[in-house]
Amino acid sequence: AVVSTQSTGGLRETLEERGVTPTSVSTCLILHELLGLSLAIGSWALFYQLLRMSVLEKRLKGLTEHPSYSTKKLWLEQRFPALKRFRNSERLGVSFAMSVVSRKAASPLLIPLKVTVAIFLTQRLFRRGKV
């Protein structure tokens, strides 16, 4: 499929009329990625703290006794040797896994939310002339 220059020029003009520039698009993408990174770190920290609660701590101890846990832990420690230095490496690993699974399960909601927030923040930045 060949794109004619007229249709591309029309699209470019339409986007520029609406205030969409290459700078605003890149700013929006950077904000989207920062939001995703914030969610990843925040959810990991949240699950790490939740595992300190007595009910979840007991569940964690039961999980560590499962036969497949030792092979997964060994794989994780081989892949990330720095984990051995931490006293609570089990809690770090389990909270990371819980974070990943919860974000994947919530991705149908999180992705549109991140896009919407990134667009909103980009529009606010460009209206105020900060970028």
Tab-separated table of C-alpha atoms in Angstrom, residues 14-114:
chain	number	residue	atom	x	y	z
A	14	THR	CA	-4.643	18.139	11.148
A	15	LEU	CA	-2.358	17.053	13.982
A	16	GLU	CA	-0.558	20.404	14.041
A	17	GLU	CA	-3.912	22.222	14.145
A	18	ARG	CA	-4.765	20.209	17.254
A	19	GLY	CA	-1.432	21.022	18.866
A	20	VAL	CA	0.154	17.592	18.384
A	21	THR	CA	3.848	17.991	17.632
A	22	PRO	CA	6.732	15.520	17.635
A	23	THR	CA	7.817	17.010	20.970
A	24	SER	CA	4.401	16.512	22.531
A	25	VAL	CA	4.240	12.915	21.294
A	26	SER	CA	7.675	12.100	22.724
A	27	THR	CA	6.755	13.824	25.994
A	28	CYS	CA	3.573	11.772	26.169
A	29	LEU	CA	5.493	8.531	25.555
A	30	ILE	CA	8.044	9.380	28.249
A	31	LEU	CA	5.265	10.179	30.732
A	32	HIS	CA	3.523	6.899	29.868
A	33	GLU	CA	6.704	4.939	30.561
A	34	LEU	CA	7.339	6.827	33.810
A	35	LEU	CA	3.807	6.025	34.942
A	36	GLY	CA	4.398	2.359	34.152
A	37	LEU	CA	7.684	2.332	36.056
A	38	SER	CA	6.021	4.052	39.013
A	39	LEU	CA	3.254	1.458	39.042
A	40	ALA	CA	5.767	-1.379	38.888
A	41	ILE	CA	7.878	-0.074	41.766
A	42	GLY	CA	4.845	0.975	43.792
A	43	SER	CA	3.064	-2.358	43.456
A	44	TRP	CA	6.255	-4.251	44.314
A	45	ALA	CA	6.715	-2.133	47.441
A	46	LEU	CA	3.037	-2.570	48.361
A	47	PHE	CA	3.183	-6.353	48.087
A	48	TYR	CA	6.505	-6.421	49.931
A	49	GLN	CA	4.874	-4.574	52.835
A	50	LEU	CA	1.718	-6.706	52.674
A	51	LEU	CA	3.810	-9.837	53.076
A	52	ARG	CA	4.869	-8.555	56.496
A	53	MET	CA	1.313	-9.049	57.756
A	54	SER	CA	0.942	-12.168	59.894
A	55	VAL	CA	-1.613	-13.953	57.663
A	56	LEU	CA	0.441	-13.480	54.517
A	57	GLU	CA	3.672	-14.282	56.338
A	58	LYS	CA	2.238	-17.690	57.293
A	59	ARG	CA	1.151	-18.205	53.687
A	60	LEU	CA	4.660	-17.323	52.521
A	61	LYS	CA	6.154	-19.918	54.873
A	62	GLY	CA	3.790	-22.534	53.414
A	63	LEU	CA	4.802	-21.488	49.918
A	64	THR	CA	8.500	-21.867	50.645
A	65	GLU	CA	7.925	-25.506	51.656
A	66	HIS	CA	6.441	-26.383	48.249
A	67	PRO	CA	8.812	-28.594	46.192
A	68	SER	CA	8.810	-26.355	43.127
A	69	TYR	CA	9.709	-23.313	45.216
A	70	SER	CA	13.323	-24.352	45.747
A	71	THR	CA	13.956	-24.762	42.011
A	72	LYS	CA	12.346	-21.377	41.261
A	73	LYS	CA	14.341	-19.744	44.041
A	74	LEU	CA	17.539	-21.284	42.713
A	75	TRP	CA	16.724	-20.012	39.202
A	76	LEU	CA	15.972	-16.537	40.584
A	77	GLU	CA	19.205	-16.416	42.588
A	78	GLN	CA	21.233	-17.583	39.585
A	79	ARG	CA	19.611	-14.970	37.393
A	80	PHE	CA	19.914	-12.187	39.996
A	81	PRO	CA	22.894	-12.991	42.251
A	82	ALA	CA	22.440	-9.753	44.190
A	83	LEU	CA	19.334	-11.251	45.823
A	84	LYS	CA	21.543	-13.480	47.986
A	85	ARG	CA	22.764	-10.400	49.831
A	86	PHE	CA	19.279	-9.561	51.102
A	87	ARG	CA	18.018	-11.085	54.301
A	88	ASN	CA	14.425	-11.271	53.023
A	89	SER	CA	15.136	-12.619	49.552
A	90	GLU	CA	12.040	-14.840	49.696
A	91	ARG	CA	9.823	-11.876	50.403
A	92	LEU	CA	11.509	-9.866	47.633
A	93	GLY	CA	11.002	-12.632	45.089
A	94	VAL	CA	7.415	-13.440	46.044
A	95	SER	CA	6.395	-9.781	46.217
A	96	PHE	CA	7.919	-9.199	42.776
A	97	ALA	CA	5.958	-12.143	41.359
A	98	MET	CA	2.757	-10.908	43.001
A	99	SER	CA	3.379	-7.466	41.545
A	100	VAL	CA	3.883	-8.796	38.021
A	101	VAL	CA	0.811	-11.027	38.153
A	102	SER	CA	-1.427	-8.307	39.572
A	103	ARG	CA	-0.298	-5.761	36.978
A	104	LYS	CA	-0.840	-8.259	34.159
A	105	ALA	CA	-4.323	-9.031	35.485
A	106	ALA	CA	-5.134	-5.332	35.754
A	107	SER	CA	-3.571	-4.372	32.403
A	108	PRO	CA	-6.936	-4.007	30.603
A	109	LEU	CA	-7.606	-1.176	33.043
A	110	LEU	CA	-4.075	0.089	33.644
A	111	ILE	CA	-3.011	0.588	30.024
A	112	PRO	CA	-5.921	2.882	29.035
A	113	LEU	CA	-5.554	4.681	32.369
A	114	LYS	CA	-1.825	5.281	31.795
